[in-house]
Short mmCIF file of C-alpha atoms in Angstrom, two decimals:
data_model
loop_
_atom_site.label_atom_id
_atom_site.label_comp_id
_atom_site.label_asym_id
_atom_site.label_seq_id
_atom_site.Cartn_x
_atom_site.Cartn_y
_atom_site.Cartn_z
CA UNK A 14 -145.45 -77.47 -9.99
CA UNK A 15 -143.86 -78.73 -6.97
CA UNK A 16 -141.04 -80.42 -8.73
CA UNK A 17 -140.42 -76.67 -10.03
CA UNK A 18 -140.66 -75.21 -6.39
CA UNK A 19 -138.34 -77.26 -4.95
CA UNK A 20 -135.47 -77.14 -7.54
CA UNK A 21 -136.16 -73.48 -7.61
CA UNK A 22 -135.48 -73.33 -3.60
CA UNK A 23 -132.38 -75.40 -4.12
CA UNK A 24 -130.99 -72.90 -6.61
CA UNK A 25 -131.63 -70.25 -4.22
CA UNK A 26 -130.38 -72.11 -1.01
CA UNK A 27 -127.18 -72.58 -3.14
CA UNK A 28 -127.10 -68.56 -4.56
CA UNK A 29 -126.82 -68.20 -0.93
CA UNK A 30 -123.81 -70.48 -0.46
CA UNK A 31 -122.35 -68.52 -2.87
CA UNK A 32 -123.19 -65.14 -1.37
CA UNK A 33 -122.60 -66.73 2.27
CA UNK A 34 -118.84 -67.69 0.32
CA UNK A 35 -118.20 -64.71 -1.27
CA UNK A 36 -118.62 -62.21 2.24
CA UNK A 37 -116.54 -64.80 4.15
CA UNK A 38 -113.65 -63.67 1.71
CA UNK A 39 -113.15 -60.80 4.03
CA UNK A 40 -113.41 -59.78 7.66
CA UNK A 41 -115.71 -56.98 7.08
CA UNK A 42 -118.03 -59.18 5.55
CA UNK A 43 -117.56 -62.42 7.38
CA UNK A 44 -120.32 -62.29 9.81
CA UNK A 45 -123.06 -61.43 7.15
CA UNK A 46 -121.92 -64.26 4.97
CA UNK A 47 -122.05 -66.98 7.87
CA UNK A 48 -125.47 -65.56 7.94
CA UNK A 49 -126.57 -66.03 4.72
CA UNK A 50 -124.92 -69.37 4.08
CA UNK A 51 -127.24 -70.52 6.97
CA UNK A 52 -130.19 -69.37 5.28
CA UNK A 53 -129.42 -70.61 2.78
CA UNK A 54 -128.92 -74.19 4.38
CA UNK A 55 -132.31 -73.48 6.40
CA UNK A 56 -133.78 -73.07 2.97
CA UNK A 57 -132.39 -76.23 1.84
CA UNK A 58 -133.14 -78.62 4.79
CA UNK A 59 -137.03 -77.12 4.28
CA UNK A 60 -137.55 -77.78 1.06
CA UNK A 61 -136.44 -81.13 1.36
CA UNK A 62 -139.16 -82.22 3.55
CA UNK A 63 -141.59 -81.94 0.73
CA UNK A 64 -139.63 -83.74 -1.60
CA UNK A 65 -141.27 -86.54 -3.24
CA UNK A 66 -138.90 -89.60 -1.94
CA UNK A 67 -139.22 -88.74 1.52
CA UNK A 68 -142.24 -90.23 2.53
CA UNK A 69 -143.53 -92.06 5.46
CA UNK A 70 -143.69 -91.00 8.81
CA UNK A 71 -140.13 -93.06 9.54
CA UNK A 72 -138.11 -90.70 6.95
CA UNK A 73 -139.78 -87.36 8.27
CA UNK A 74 -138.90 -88.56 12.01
CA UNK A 75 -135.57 -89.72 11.35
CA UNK A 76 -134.92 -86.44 9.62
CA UNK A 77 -136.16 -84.56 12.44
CA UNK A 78 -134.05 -86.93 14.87
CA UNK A 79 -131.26 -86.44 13.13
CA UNK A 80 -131.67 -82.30 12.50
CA UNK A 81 -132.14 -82.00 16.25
CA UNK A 82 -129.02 -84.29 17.15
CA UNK A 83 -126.81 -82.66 14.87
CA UNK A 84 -127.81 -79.13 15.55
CA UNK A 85 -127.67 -79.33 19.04
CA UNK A 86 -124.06 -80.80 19.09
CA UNK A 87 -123.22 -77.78 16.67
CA UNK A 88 -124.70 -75.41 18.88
CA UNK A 89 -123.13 -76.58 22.15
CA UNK A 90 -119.42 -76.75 21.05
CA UNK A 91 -119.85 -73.21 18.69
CA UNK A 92 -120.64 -71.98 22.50
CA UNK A 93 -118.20 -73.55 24.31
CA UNK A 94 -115.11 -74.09 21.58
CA UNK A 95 -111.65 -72.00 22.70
CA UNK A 96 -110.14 -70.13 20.64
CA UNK A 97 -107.27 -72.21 20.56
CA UNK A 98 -109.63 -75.36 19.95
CA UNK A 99 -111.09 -73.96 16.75
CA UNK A 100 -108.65 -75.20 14.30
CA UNK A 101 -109.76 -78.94 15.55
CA UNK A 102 -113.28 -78.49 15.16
CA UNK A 103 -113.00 -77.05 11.67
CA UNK A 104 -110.99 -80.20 10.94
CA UNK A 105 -113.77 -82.31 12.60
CA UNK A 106 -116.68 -80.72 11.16
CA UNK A 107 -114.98 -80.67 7.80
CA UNK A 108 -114.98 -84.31 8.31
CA UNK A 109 -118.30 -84.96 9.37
CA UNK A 110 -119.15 -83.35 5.35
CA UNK A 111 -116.78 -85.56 4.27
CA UNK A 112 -118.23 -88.74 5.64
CA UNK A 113 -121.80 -87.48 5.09
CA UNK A 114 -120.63 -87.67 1.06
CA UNK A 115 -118.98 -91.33 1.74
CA UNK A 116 -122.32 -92.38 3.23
CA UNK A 117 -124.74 -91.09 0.70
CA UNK A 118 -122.53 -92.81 -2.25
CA UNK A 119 -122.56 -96.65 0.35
CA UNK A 120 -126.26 -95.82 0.10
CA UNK A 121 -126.64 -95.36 -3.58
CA UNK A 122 -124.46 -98.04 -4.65
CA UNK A 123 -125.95 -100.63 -1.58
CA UNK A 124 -129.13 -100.31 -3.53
CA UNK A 125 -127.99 -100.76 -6.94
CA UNK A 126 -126.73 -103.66 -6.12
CA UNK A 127 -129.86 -104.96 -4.96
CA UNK A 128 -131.52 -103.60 -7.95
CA UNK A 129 -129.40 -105.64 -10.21
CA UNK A 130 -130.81 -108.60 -8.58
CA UNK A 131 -134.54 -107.61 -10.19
CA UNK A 132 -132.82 -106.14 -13.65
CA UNK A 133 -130.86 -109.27 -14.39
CA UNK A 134 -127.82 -106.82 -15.36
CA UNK A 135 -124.03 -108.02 -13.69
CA UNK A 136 -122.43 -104.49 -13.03
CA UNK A 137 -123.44 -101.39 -11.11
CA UNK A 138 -123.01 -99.06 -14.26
CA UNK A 139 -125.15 -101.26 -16.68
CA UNK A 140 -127.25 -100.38 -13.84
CA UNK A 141 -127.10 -96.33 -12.51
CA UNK A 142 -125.32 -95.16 -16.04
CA UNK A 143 -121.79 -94.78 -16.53
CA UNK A 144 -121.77 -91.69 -15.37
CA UNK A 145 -123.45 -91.52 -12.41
CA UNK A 146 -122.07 -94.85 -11.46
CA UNK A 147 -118.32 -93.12 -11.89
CA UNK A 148 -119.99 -89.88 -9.72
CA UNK A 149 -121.05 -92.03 -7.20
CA UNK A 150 -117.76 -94.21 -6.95
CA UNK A 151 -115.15 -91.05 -6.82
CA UNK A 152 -117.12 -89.04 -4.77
CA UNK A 153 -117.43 -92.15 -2.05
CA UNK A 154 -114.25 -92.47 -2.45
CA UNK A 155 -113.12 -88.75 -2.19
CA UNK A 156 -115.71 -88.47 0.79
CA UNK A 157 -114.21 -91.29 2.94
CA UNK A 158 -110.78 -90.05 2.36
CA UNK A 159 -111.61 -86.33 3.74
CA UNK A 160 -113.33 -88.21 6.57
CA UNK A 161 -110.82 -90.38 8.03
CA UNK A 162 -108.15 -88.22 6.84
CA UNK A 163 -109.60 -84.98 8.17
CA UNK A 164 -110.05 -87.34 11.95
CA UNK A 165 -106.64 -87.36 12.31
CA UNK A 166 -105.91 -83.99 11.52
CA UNK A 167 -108.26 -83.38 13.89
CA UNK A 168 -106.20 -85.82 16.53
CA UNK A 169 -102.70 -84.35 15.53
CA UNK A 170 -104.21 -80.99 16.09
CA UNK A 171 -105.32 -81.54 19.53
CA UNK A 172 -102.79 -83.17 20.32
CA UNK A 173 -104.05 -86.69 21.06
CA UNK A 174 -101.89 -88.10 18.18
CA UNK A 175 -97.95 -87.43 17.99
CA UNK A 176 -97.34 -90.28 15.44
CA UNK A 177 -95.61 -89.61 12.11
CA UNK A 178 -95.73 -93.46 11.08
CA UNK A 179 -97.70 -96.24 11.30
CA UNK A 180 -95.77 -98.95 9.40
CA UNK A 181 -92.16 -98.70 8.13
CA UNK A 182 -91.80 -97.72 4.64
CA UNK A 183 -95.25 -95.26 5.39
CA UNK A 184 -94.87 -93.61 1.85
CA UNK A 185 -94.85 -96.62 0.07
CA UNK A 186 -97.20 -98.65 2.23
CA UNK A 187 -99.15 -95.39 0.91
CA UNK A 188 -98.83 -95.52 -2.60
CA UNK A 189 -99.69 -99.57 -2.34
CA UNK A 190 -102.83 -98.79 -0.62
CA UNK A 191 -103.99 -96.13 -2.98
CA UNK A 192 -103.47 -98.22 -6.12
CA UNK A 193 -105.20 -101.23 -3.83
CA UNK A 194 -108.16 -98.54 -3.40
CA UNK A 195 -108.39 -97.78 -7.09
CA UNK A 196 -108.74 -100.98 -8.07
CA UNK A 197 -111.39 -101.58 -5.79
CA UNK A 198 -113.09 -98.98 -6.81
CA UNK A 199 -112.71 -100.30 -10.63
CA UNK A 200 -114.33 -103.64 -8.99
CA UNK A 201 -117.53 -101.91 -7.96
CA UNK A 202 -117.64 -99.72 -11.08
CA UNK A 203 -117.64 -103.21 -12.82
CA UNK A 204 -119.26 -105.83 -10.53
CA UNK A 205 -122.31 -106.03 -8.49
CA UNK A 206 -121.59 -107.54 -5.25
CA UNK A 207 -121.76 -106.80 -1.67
CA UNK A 208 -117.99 -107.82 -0.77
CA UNK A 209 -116.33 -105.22 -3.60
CA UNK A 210 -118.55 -102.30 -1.58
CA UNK A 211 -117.59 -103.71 1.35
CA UNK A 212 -113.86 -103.54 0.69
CA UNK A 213 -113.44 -100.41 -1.38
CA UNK A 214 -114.93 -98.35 1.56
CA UNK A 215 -112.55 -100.26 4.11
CA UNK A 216 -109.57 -99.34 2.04
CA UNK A 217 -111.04 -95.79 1.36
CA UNK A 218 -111.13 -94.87 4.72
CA UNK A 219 -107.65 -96.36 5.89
CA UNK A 220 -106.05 -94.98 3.05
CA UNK A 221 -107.45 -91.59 4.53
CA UNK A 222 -105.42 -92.48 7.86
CA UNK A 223 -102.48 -93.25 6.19
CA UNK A 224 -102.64 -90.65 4.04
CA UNK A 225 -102.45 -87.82 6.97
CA UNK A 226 -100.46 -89.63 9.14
CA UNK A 227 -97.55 -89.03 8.12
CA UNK A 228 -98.22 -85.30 7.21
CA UNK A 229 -96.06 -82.91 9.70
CA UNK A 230 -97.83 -80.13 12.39
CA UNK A 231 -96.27 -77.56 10.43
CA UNK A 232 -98.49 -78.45 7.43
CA UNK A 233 -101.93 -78.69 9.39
CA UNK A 234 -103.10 -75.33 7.76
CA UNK A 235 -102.41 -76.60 4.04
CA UNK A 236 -103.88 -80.49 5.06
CA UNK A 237 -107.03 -78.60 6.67
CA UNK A 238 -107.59 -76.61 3.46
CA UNK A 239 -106.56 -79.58 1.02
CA UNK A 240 -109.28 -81.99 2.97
CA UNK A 241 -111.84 -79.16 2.95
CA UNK A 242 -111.68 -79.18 -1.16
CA UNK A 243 -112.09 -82.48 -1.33
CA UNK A 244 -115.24 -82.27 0.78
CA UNK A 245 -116.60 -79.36 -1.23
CA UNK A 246 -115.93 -81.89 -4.60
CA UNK A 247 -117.32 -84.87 -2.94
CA UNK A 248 -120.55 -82.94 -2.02
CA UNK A 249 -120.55 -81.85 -5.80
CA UNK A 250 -120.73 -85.73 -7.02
CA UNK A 251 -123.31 -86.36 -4.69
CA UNK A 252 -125.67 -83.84 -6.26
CA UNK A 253 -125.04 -85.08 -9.39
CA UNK A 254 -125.62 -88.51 -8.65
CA UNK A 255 -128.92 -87.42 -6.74
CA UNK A 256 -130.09 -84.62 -8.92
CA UNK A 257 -129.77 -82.34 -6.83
CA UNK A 258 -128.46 -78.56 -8.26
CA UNK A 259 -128.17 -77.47 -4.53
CA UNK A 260 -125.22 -79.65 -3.94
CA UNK A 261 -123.40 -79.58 -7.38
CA UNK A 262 -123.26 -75.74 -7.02
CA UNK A 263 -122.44 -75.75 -3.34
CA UNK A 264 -120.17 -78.53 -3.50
CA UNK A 265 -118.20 -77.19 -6.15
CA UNK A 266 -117.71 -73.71 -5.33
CA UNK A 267 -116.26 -75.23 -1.77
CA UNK A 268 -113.99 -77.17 -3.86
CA UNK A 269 -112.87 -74.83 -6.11
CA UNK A 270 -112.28 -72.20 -3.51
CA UNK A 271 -111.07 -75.05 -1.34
CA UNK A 272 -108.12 -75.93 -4.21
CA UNK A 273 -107.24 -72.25 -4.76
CA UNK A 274 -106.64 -71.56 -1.12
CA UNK A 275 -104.76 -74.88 -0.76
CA UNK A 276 -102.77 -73.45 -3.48
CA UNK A 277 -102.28 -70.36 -2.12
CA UNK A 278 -101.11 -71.86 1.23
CA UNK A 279 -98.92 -74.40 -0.09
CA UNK A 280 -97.21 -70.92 -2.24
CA UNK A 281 -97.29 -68.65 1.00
CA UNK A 282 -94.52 -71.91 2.38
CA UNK A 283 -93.00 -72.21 -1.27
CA UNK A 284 -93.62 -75.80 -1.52
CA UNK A 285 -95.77 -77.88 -3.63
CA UNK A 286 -98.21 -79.94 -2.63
CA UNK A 287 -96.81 -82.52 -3.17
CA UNK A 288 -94.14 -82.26 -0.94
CA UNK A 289 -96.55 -80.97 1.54
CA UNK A 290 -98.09 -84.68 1.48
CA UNK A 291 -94.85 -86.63 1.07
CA UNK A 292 -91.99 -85.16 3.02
CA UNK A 293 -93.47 -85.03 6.57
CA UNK A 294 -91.92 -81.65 7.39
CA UNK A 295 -93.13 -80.59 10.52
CA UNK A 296 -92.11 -83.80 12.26
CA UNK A 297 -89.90 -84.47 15.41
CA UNK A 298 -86.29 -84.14 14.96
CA UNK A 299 -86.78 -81.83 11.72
CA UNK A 300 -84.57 -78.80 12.91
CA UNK A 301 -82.01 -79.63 10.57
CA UNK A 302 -78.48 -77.42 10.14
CA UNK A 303 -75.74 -76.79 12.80
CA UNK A 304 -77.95 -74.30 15.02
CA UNK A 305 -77.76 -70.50 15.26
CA UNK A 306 -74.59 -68.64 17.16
CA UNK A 307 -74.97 -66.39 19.77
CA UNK A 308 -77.02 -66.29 22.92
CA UNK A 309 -80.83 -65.43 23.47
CA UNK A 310 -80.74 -61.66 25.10
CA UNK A 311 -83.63 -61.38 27.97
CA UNK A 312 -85.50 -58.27 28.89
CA UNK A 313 -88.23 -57.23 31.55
CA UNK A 314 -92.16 -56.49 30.50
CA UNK A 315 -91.78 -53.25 31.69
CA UNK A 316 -88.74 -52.52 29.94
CA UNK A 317 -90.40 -54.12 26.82
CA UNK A 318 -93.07 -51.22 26.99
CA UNK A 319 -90.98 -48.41 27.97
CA UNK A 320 -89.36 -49.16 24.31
CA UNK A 321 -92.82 -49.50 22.61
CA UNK A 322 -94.05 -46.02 24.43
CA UNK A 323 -91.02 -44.18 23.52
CA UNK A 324 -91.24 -45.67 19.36
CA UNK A 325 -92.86 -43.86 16.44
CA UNK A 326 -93.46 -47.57 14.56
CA UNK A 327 -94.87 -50.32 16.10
CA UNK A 328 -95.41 -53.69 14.06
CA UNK A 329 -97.23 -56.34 15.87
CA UNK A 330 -96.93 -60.35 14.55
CA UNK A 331 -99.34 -62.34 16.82
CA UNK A 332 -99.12 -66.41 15.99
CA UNK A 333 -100.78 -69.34 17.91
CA UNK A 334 -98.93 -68.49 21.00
CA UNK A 335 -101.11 -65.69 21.49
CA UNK A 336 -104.40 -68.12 20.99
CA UNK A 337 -103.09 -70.11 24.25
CA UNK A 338 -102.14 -67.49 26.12
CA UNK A 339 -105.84 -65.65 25.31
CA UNK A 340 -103.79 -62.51 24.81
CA UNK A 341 -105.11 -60.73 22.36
CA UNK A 342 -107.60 -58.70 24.50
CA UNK A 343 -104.35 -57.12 26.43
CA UNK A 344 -102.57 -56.91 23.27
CA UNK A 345 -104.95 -54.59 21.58
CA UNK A 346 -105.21 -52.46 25.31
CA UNK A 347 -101.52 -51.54 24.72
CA UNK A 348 -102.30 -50.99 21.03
CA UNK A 349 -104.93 -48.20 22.22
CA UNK A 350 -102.50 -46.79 24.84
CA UNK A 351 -99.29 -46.45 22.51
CA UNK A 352 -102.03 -44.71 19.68
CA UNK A 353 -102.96 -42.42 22.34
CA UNK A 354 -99.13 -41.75 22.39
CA UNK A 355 -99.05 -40.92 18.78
CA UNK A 356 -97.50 -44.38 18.02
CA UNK A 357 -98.48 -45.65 14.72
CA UNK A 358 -98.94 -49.09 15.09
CA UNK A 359 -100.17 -52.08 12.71
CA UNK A 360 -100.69 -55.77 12.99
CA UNK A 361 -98.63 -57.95 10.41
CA UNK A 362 -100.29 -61.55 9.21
CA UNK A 363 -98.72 -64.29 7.69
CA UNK A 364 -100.58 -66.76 5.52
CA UNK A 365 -99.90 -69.78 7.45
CA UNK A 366 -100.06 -68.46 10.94
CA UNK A 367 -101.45 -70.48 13.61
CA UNK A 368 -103.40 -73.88 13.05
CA UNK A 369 -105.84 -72.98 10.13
CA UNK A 370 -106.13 -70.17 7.54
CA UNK A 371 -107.31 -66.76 8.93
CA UNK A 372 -106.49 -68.00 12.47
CA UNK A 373 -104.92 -65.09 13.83
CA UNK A 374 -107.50 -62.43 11.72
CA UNK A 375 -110.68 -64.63 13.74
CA UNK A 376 -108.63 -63.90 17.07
CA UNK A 377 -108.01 -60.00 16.21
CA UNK A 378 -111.72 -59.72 15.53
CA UNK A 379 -112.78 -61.39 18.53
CA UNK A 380 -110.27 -58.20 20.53
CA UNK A 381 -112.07 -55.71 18.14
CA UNK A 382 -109.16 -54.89 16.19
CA UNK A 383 -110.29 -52.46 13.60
CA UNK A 384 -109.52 -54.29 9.88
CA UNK A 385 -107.59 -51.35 8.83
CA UNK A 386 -105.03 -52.21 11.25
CA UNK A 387 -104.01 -55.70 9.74
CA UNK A 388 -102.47 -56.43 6.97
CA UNK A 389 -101.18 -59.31 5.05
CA UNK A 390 -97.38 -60.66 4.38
CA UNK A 391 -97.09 -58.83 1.21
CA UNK A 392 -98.76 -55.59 2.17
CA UNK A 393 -96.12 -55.17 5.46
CA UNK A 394 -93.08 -56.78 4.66
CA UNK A 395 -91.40 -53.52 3.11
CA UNK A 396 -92.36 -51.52 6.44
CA UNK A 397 -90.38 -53.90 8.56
CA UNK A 398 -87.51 -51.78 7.37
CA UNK A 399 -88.58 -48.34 8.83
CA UNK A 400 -89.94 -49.84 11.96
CA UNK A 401 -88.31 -48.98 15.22
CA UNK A 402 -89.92 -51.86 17.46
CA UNK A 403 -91.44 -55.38 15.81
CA UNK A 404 -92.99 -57.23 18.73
CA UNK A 405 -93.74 -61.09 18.08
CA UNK A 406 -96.16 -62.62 20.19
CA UNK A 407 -96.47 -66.21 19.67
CA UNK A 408 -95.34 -66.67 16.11
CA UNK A 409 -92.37 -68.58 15.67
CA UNK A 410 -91.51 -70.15 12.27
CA UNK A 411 -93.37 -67.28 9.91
CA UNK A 412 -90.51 -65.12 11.55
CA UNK A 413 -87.72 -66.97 11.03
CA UNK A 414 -84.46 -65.61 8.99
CA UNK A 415 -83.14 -69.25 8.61
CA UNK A 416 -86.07 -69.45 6.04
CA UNK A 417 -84.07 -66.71 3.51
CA UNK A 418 -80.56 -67.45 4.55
CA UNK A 419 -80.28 -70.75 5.83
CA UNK A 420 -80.10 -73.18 3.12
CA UNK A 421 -79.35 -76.41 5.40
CA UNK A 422 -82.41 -75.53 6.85
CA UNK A 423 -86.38 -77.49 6.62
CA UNK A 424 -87.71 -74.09 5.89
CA UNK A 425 -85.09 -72.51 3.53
CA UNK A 426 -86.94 -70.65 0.98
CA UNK A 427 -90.42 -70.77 2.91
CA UNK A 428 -91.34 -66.74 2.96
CA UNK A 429 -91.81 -64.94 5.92
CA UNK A 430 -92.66 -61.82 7.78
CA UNK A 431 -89.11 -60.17 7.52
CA UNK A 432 -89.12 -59.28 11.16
CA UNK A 433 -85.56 -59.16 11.67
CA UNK A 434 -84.73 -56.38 9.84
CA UNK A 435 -86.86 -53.55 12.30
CA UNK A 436 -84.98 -51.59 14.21
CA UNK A 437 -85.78 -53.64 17.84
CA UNK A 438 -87.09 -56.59 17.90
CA UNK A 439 -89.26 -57.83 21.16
CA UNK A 440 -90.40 -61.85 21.54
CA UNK A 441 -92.59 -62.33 23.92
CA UNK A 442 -92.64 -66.48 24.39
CA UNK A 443 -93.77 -68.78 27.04
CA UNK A 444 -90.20 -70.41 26.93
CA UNK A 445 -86.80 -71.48 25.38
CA UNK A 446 -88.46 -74.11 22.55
CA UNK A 447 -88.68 -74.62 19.45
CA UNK A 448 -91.81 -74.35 17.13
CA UNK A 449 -94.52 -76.24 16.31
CA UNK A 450 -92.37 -77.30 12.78
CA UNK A 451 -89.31 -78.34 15.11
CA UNK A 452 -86.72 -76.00 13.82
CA UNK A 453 -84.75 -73.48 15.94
CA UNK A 454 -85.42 -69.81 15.57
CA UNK A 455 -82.64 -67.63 14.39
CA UNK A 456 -84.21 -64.18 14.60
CA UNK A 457 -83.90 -65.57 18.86
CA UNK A 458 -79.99 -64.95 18.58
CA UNK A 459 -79.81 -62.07 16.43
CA UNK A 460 -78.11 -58.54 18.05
CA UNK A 461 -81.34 -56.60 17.51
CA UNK A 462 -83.70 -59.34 19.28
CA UNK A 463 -84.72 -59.52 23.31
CA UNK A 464 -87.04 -62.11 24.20
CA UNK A 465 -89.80 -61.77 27.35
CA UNK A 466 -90.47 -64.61 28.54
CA UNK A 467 -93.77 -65.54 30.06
CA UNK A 468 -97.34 -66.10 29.48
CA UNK A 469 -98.05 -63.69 26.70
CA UNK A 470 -101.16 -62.18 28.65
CA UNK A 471 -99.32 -61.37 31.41
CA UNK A 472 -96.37 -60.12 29.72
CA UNK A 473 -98.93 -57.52 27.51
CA UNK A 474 -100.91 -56.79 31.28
CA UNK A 475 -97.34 -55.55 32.43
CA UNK A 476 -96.01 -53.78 29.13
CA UNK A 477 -100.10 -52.10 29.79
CA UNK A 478 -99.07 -51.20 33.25
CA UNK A 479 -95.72 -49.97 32.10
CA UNK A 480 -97.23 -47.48 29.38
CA UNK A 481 -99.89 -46.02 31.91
CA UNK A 482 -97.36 -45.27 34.29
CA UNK A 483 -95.41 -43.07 31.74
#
């Protein structure tokens, strides 16, 4: 009967995952599904305490140890994270899941291999089964990949790694070190020694380094979604290998959903992913072409709302400028005032905005801005063409006409928010730079562009003043 309960609860707790999933598909529904994904984990982490191998009063306190460790981290940075900071800490808890899978399968196979001591057998399958034995080697090796990869996402996100390289030759060093890898993990599937365990983790996890190394800023959003599938799958192998339905169904709905928005990123830049993990785009020096002509055309805040007050369409494309600058409270103020106006206004989102996916909706929501008013790359682009002002706050490369008619450039054929053809076009920027891909920004130069310079908050606090004076 109790075996019964508890597989029961860990069908429910992952029901709920799924539930928790599906409402994070949209803003509407995002908060309610974080909430039932966490009672759904609650419900799993309960359960657990009555299963039948934990016993002894070490497991139950290390449990609780570790519960009250983890949780308390969680809950300290979810308080004090930035905005700006929250694309890192996705990467970092998404590779805390990761390891958590790598560790589980060092467990499982550690003990075989003791086991096979007692049983007299020579390999680790003869042991666990073929199949579980596979399980438990892919999803180690899957989870230690994530993990170390998903670290230095995490580093290149925040900035405290800049390096593109570690060795010469880094794609080949690569593909060395992942056949290396392979075959270790064909000498575990097949032996029963410490030293192969040993060694297939080692290169596991360095492969993972290597592996996002070399992987350019511009792709973060696509490497962040990529690593996050191959947690979810990893997680998946685990349950399998312990039983446990909880994790197979968790594990592989974060996978799947994990792969299909990797896919969907990788499309929203039009380029596979496979050049998204080979050709290092994003990295210094990738600005490629001559250069656009012309000369950047400045104008004042106050000017800049005088032209938004006096508009009948407004089209707003915030980007991860606006996350540093903390702007998007001031933004939506002038939103409100130029409404009150009779200005029709509407926020435009592209795919790969900002540091992670859904980026710039999280910061929109944070302001209050009403769902209504946002709306994807696809569902805008047309309007851009019947819109008298287009004001870019922060965004940079999703806005960027070399991408359609610039075929010497990194980001020819990428699509983007076709800003440049509104009427006006205002770009409110910190400075005279580049973005975080590298590559010069034509819409900058073209005859229907002015740039305002300056922190972005500031700039929106006078284009508010401007409008209230009117």
């Amino acid at each position: 009967m109790l075996h019964f309960l508890i597989q029961l609860s860990y069908f429910l707790a992952a029901v709920l995952f799924i539930v928790g999933l599906k409402g994070m598909s949209t803003p509407v529904t995002a908060r309610q599904g974080i909430i039932w994904a966490g009672v759904g984990m609650l419900v799993a982490v309960f359960i657990t305490f009555f299963h039948p191998e934990i016993h002894g009063v070490t497991n139950f306190v290390l449990i609780i140890i570790a519960i009250a460790i983890g949780g308390g981290l969680a809950w300290k940075t979810a308080q004090t994270v930035q905005m700006t900071e929250m694309p890192q800490m996705v990467a970092l808890y998404n590779g805390m899941g990761g390891g958590s899978a790598g560790a589980i399968a060092a467990v499982y196979l550690l003990a075989a291999q003791r086991n096979l001591l007692d049983t007299g057998q020579n390999a680790i399958y003869q042991y666990m089964g073929a199949d579980v034995a596979f399980l438990a080697v892919l999803g180690g090796l899957i989870g230690s990949v994530a993990f170390s990869g998903s670290l230095v996402a995490w580093a290149k996100l925040d900035g405290r790694m800049k390096r593109n390289s570690l060795v010469p030759q880094q794609q080949l060093v690569n593909i060395i070190l992942f056949a290396a890898m392979v075959m270790a993990g064909i000498w575990v599937f097949m032996s029963g020694g410490v030293f192969p365990i040993f060694v297939f983790f080692a290169l596991a996890l360095l492969f993972g380094v290597f592996m996002a190394v070399p992987i350019g800023g511009a792709d973060m959003p696509v490497v962040i979604s990529l690593f996050n599938a191959l947690t979810g799958l990893a997680v998946g192998f685990k349950g399998y290998v312990l039983g446990n339905p909880a994790l197979i169904i968790a594990g592989t709905v974060v996978g799947a959903a994990g792969m299909l928005l990797t896919h969907l990123m990788a499309k929203a830049m039009n380029r596979p992913i496979h050049n998204v993990l080979f050709s290092g785009f994003g990295t210094t020096g990738d600005s490629g072409g001559e250069g656009p002509e012309g000369e950047m055309k400045e104008v004042g805040a106050e000017d800049a709302g005088y032209m938004l007050a006096y508009a009948e369409s407004v089209v707003i494309v915030p980007g991860y400028g606006m996350a540093v600058a903390q702007a998007q409270h001031k933004i939506w103020e002038l939103v409100q005032l130029l409404q009150e106006r009779g200005v029709d206004v509407k926020f435009a989102i592209h795919p790969v905005a900002g540091r992670m996916p859904g980026h710039m909706n999280v910061l929109l929501a944070e302001a209050g801005v009403p769902y209504d008013l946002i709306f994807d790359m696809e569902e805008i682009n047309e309007d851009f063409k019947t819109t008298d002002v287009a004001v870019v706050i922060g965004a940079n490369d999703v806005v960027n006409p070399a991408a359609k008619n610039d075929e010497s450039s990194p980001i020819y054929g990428m699509p983007i928010l076709n800003v440049d053809e509104a009427e006006n076009v205002l770009v409110i920027k910190r400075g005279r730079g580049t973005g975080f891909s590298g590559v010069e920004n034509n819409l900058f130069f073209e005859e229907n562009t002015r740039m305002v310079f300056g922190d972005g908050a500031k700039v929106a606090n006078k284009m508010v003043a401007a409008v209230k004076e009117l």
